[in-house]
Backbone as JSON, one array per atom type, in Angstrom:
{
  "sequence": "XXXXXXXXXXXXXXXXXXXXXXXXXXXXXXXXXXXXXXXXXXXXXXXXXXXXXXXXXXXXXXXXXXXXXXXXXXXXXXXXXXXXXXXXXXXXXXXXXXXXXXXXXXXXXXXXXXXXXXXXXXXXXXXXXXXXXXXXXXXXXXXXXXXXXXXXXXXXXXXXXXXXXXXXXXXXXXXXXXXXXXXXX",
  "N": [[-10.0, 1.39, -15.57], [-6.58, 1.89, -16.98], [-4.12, 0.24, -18.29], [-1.74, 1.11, -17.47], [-2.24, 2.78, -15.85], [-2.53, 0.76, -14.02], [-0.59, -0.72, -13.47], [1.32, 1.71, -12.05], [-0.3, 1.68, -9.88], [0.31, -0.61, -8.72], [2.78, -0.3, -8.64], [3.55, 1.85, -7.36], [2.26, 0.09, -4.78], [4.05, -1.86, -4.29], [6.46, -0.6, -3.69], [5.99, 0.72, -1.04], [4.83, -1.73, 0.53], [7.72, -2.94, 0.14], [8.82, -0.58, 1.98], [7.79, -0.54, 3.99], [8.54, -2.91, 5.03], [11.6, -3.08, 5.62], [11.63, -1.75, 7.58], [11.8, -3.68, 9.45], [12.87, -5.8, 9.23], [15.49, -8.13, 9.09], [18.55, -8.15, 10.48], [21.18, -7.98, 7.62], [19.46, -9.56, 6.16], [17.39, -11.01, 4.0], [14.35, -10.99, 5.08], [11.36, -10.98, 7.41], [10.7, -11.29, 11.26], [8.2, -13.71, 12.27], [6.77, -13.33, 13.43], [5.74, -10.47, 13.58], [4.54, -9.52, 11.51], [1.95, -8.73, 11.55], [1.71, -6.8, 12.43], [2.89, -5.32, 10.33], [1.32, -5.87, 7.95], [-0.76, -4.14, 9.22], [0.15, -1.4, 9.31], [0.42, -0.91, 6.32], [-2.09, -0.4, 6.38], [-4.18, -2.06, 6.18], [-6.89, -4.06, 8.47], [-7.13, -6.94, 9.51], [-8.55, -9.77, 10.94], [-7.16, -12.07, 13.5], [-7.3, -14.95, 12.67], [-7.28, -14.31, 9.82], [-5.14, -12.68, 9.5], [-3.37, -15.45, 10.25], [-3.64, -16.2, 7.67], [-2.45, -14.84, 6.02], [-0.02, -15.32, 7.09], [0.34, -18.12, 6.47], [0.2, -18.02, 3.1], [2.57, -16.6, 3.17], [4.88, -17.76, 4.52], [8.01, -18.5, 4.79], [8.91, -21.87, 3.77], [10.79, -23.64, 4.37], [11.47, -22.22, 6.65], [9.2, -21.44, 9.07], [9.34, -19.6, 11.18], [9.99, -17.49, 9.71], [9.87, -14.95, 7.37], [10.38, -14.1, 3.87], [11.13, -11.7, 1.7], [10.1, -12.0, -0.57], [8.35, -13.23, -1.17], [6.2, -12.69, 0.65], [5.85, -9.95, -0.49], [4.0, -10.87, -2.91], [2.01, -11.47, -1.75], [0.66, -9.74, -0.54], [0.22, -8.2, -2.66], [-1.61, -9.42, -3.62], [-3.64, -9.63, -2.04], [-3.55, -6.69, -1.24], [-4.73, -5.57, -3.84], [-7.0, -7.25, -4.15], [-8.7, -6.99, -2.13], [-9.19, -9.43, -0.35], [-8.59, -12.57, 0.95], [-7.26, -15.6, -0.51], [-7.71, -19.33, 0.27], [-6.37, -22.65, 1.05], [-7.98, -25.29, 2.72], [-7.68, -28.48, 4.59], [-9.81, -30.54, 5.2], [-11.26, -32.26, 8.38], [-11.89, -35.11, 7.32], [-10.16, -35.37, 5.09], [-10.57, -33.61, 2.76], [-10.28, -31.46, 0.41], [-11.08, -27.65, 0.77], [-11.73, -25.2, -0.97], [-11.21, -21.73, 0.86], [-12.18, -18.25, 1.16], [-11.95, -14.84, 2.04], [-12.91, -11.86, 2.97], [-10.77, -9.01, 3.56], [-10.59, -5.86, 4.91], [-9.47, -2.41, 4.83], [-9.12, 0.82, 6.46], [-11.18, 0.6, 8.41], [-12.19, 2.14, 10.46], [-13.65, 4.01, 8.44], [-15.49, 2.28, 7.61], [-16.53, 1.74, 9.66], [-18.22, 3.54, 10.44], [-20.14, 4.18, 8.19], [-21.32, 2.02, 8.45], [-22.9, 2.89, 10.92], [-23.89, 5.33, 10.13], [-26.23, 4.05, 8.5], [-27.61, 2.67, 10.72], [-28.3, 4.93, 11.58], [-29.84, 6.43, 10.19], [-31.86, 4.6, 9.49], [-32.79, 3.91, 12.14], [-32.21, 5.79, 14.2], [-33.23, 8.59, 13.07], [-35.94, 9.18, 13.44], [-36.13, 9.01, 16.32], [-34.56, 11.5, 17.01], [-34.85, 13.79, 16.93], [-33.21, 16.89, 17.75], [-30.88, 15.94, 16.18], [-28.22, 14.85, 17.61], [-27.16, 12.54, 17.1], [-27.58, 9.74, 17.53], [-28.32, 6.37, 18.71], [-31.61, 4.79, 19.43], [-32.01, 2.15, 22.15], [-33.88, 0.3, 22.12], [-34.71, 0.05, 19.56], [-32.54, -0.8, 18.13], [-32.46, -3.23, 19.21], [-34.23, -4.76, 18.6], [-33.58, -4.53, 15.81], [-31.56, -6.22, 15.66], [-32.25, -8.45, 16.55], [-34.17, -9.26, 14.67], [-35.85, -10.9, 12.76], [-35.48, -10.35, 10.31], [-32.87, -10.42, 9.82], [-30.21, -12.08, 8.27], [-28.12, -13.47, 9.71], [-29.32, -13.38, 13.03], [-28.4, -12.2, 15.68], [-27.63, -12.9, 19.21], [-29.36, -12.87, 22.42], [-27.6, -12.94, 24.07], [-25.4, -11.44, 23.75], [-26.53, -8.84, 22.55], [-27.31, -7.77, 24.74], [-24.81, -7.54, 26.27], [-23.51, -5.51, 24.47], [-25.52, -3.41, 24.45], [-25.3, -3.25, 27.44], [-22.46, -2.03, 27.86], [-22.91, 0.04, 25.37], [-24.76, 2.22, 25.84], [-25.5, 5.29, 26.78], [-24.96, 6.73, 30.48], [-28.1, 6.01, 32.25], [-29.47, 6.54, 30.18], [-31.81, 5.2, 27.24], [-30.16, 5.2, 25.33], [-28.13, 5.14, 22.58], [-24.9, 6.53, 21.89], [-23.18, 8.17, 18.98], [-20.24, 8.31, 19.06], [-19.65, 7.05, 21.12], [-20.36, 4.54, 20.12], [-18.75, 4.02, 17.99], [-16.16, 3.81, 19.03], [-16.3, 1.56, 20.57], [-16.89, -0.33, 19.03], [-14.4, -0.24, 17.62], [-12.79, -1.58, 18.94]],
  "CA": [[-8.65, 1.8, -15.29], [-6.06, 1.69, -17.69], [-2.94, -0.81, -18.15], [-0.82, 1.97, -17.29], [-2.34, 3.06, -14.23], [-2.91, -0.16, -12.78], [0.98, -0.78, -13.17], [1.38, 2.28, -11.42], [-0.68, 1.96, -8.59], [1.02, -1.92, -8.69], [4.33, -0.01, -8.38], [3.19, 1.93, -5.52], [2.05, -0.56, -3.68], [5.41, -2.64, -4.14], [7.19, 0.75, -2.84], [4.82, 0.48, 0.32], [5.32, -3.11, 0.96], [8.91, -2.29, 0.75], [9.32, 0.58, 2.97], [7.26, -0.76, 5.6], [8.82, -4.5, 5.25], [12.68, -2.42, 5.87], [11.48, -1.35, 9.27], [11.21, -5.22, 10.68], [13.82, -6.79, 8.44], [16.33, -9.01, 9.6], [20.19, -7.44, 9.62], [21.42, -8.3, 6.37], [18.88, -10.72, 5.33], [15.46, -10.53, 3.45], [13.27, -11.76, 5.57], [11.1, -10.19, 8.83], [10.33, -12.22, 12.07], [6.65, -14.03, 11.63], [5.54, -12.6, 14.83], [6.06, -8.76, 12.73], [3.85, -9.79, 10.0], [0.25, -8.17, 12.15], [2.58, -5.42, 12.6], [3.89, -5.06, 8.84], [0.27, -5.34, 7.52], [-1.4, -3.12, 9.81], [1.25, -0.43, 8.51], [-0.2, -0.97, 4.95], [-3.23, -0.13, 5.9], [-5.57, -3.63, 6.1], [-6.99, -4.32, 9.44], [-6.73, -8.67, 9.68], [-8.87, -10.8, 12.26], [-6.17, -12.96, 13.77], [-7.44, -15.45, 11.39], [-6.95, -13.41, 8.3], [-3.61, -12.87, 9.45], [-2.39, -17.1, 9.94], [-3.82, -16.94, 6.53], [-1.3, -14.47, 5.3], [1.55, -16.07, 7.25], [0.55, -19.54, 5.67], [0.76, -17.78, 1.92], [4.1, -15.88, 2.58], [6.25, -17.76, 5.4], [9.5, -19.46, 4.7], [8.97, -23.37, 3.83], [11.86, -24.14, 5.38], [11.35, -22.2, 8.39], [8.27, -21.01, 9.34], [9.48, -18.61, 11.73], [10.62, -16.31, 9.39], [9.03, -14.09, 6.23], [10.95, -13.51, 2.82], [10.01, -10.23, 1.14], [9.33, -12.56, -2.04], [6.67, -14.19, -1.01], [5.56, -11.35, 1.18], [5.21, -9.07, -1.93], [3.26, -11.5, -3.57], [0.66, -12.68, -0.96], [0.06, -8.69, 0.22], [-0.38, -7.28, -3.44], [-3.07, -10.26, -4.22], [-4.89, -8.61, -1.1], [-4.27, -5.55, -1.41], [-5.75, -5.83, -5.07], [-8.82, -7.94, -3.98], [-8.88, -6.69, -0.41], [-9.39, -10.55, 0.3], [-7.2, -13.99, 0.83], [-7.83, -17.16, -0.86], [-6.43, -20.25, 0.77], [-6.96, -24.21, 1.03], [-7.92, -25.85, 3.72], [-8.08, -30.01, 4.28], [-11.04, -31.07, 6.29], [-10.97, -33.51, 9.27], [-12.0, -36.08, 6.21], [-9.31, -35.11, 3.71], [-11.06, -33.14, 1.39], [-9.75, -29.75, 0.31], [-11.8, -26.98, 0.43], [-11.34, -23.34, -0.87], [-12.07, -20.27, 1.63], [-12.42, -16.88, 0.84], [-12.43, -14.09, 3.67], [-12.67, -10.41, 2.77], [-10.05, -7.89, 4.41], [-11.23, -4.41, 4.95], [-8.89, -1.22, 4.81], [-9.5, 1.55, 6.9], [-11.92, 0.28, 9.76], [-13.03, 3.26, 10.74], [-14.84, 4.63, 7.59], [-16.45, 1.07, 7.52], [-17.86, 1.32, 11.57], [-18.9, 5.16, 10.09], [-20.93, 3.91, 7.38], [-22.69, 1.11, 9.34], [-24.13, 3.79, 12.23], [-24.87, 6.27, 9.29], [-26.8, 3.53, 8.37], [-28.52, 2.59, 11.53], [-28.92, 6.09, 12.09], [-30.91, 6.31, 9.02], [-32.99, 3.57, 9.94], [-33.14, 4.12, 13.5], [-32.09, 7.02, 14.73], [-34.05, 9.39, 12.79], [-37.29, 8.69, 14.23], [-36.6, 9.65, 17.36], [-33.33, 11.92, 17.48], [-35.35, 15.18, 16.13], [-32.4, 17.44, 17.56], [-29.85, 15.43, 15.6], [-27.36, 14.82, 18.43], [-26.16, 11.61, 16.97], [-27.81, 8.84, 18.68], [-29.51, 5.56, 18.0], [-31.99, 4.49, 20.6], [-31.51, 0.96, 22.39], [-34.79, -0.78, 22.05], [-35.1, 0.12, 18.01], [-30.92, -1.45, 17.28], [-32.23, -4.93, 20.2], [-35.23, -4.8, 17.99], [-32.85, -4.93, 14.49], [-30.19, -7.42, 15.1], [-32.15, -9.36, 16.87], [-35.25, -9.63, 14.24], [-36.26, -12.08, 11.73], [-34.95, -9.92, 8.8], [-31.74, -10.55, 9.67], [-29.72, -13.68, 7.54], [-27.77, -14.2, 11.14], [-29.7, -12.88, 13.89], [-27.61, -11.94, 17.21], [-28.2, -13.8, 20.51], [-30.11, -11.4, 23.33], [-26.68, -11.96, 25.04], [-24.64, -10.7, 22.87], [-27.21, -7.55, 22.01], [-27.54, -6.82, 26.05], [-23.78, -7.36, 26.04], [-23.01, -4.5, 24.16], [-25.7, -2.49, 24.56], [-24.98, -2.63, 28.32], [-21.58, -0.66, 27.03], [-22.98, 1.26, 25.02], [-25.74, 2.6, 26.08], [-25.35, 6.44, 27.71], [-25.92, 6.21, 31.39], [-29.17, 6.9, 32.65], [-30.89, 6.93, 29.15], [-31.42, 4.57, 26.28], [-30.13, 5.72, 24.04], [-26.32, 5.22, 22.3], [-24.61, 7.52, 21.52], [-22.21, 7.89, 17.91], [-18.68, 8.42, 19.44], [-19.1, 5.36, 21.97], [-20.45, 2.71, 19.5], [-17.68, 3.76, 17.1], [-15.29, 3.23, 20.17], [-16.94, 0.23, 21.27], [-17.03, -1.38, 17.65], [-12.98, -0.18, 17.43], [-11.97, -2.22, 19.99]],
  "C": [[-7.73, 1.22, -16.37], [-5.1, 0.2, -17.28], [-1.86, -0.27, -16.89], [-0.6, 2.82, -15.93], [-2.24, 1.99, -13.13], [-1.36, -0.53, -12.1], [1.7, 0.12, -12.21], [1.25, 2.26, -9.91], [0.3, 0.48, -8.12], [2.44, -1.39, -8.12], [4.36, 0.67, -6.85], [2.99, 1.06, -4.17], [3.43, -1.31, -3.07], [6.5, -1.7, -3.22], [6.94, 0.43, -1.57], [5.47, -0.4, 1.12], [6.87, -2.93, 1.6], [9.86, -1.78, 2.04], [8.74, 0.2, 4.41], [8.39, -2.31, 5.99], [10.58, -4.12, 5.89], [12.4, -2.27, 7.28], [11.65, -2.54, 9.71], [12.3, -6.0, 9.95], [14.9, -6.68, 9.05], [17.85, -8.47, 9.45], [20.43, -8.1, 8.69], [20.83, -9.67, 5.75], [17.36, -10.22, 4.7], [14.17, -11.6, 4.25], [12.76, -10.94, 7.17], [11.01, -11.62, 9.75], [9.0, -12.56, 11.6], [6.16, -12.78, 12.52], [5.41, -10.95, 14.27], [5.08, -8.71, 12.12], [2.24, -8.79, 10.74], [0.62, -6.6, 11.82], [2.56, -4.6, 11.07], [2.47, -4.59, 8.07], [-0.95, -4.54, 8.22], [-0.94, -1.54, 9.41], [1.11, -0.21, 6.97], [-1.65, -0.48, 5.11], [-4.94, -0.69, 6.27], [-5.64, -3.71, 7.53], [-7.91, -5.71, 9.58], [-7.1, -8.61, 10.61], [-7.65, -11.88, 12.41], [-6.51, -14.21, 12.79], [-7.19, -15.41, 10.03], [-5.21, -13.5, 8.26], [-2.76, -14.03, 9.15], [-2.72, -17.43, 8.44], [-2.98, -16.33, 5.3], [-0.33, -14.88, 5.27], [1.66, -17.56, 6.36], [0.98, -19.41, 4.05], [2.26, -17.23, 1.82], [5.43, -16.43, 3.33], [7.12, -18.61, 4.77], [8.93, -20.98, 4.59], [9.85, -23.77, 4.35], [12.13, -23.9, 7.15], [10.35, -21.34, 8.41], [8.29, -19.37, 10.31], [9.75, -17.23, 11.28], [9.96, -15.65, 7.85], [9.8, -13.52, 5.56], [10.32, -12.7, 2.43], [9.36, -10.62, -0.15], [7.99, -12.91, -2.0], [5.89, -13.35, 0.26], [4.77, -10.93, 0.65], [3.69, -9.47, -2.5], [2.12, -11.58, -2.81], [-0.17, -10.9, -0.77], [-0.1, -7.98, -1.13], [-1.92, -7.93, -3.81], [-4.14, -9.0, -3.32], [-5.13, -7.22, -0.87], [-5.18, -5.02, -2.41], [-7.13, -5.92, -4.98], [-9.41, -7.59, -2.85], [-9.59, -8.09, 0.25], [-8.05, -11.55, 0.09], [-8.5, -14.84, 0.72], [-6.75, -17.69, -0.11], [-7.42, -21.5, 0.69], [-7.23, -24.62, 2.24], [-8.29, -27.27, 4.11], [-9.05, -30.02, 5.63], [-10.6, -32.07, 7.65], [-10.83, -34.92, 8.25], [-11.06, -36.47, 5.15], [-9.57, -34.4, 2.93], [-11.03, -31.68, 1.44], [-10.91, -29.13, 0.23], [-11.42, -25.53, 0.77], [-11.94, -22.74, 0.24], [-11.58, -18.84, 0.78], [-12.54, -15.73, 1.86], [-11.88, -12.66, 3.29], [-12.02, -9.63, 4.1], [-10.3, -6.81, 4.3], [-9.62, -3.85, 5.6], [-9.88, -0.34, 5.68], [-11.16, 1.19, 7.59], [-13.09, 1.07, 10.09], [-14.1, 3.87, 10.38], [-15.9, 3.47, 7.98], [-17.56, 0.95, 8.69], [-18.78, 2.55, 11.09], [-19.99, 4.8, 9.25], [-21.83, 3.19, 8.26], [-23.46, 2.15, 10.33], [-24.25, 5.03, 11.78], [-25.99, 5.51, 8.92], [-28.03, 3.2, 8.86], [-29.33, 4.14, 11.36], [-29.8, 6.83, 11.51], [-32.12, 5.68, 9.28], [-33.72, 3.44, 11.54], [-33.38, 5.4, 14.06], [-33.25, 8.47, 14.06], [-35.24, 9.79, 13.49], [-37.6, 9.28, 15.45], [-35.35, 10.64, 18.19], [-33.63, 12.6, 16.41], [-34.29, 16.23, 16.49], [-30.83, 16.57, 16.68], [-28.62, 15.44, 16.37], [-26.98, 12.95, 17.94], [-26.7, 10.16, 17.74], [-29.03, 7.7, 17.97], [-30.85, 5.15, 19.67], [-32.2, 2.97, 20.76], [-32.42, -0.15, 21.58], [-35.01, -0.81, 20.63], [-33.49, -1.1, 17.78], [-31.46, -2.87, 18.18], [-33.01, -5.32, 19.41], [-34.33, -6.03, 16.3], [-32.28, -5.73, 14.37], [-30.73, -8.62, 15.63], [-33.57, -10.21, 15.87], [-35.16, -10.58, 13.03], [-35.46, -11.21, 10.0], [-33.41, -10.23, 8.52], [-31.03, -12.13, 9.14], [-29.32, -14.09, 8.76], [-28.02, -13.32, 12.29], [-28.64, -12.86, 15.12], [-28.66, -12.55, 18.29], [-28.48, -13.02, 21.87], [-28.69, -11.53, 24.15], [-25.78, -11.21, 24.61], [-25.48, -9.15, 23.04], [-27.07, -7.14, 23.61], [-25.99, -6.95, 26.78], [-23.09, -5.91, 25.62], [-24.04, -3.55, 24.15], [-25.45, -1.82, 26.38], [-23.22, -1.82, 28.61], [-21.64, 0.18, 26.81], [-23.85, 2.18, 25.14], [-25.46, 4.0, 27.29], [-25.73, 6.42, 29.07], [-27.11, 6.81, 32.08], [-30.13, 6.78, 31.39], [-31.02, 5.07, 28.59], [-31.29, 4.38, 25.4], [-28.25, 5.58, 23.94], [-25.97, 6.09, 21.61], [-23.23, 7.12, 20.32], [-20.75, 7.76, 18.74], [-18.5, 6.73, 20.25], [-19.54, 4.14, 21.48], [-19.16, 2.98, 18.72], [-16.71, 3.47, 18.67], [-15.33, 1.89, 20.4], [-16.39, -0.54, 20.1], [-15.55, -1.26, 17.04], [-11.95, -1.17, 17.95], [-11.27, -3.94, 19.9]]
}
């Protein structure tokens, strides 16, 4: 990508920021409420674990008063991420001792749950969902998350957690529409 574009899309985004940050802003001041801020960047786009989020408010709120969010330091904290689609931040230990984090923010949710149960459904579903109606079956996905291949295996309550959700009733088999539902929530 060029210089020229990146400035561009840079300018766009600042527009964005902007136009959404106007909706929540303070009568004649530059600054939104904190409590807005989930609000403000959900409206951009990014969909923030409440975590993600205290880690935006900690880069952009007011030093003086916490309660409240200049568009300066707004700007700044929400182009880094929209850029990198992550936040850096510091954090001091119980001990004292700083240590960086890193925590990727994902855009658009949706595609992302879509991909993962094209995925399964690749790996699973195929097999035994010869009319192609969309469906993984239970005991192959309790099988997957809960097997040795996995770096962090899931805990059988968790897996009989949500597959007793999602799981169509009567069969066992899940069906696409209600894991993406499920996994929306």
């Amino acid at each position: 990508m060029s210089q020229v574009e990146r400035a561009a899309i840079t300018q766009r985004r600042k527009m964005k920021i902007r136009e959404v940050f106007a909706l929540f802003q303070e009568r004649g001041k530059d600054v939104i409420d904190a409590r807005e801020l989930g609000i403000v960047v959900r409206e951009l786009g990014l969909n923030p674990s409440q975590k993600q989020l205290q880690m935006i408010q900690s880069l952009a709120e007011d030093s003086d008063n916490p309660s409240f969010i200049p568009y300066a330091k707004l700007e700044r904290a929400l182009l880094t991420v929209l850029e990198a689609k992550e936040i850096k931040s510091e954090e001091v230990t119980a001990e004292g001792a700083t240590v960086a984090r890193t925590s990727l923010i994902y855009a658009e949710p949706e595609a992302t749950i879509q991909e993962s149960f094209d995925v399964l459904w690749d790996a699973l579903g195929r097999k035994v969902d010869h009319d192609k109606q969309r469906y993984l079956d239970s005991d192959a996905l309790r099988e997957l998350l809960m097997g040795g291949d996995m770096i962090e295996a899931f805990s059988e309550d968790d897996v009989q957690h949500f597959l007793a959700a999602a799981q169509d009733v009567g069969t066992t088999t899940i069906n696409e529409d209600l894991f993406m539902m499920l996994c929306l929530e």
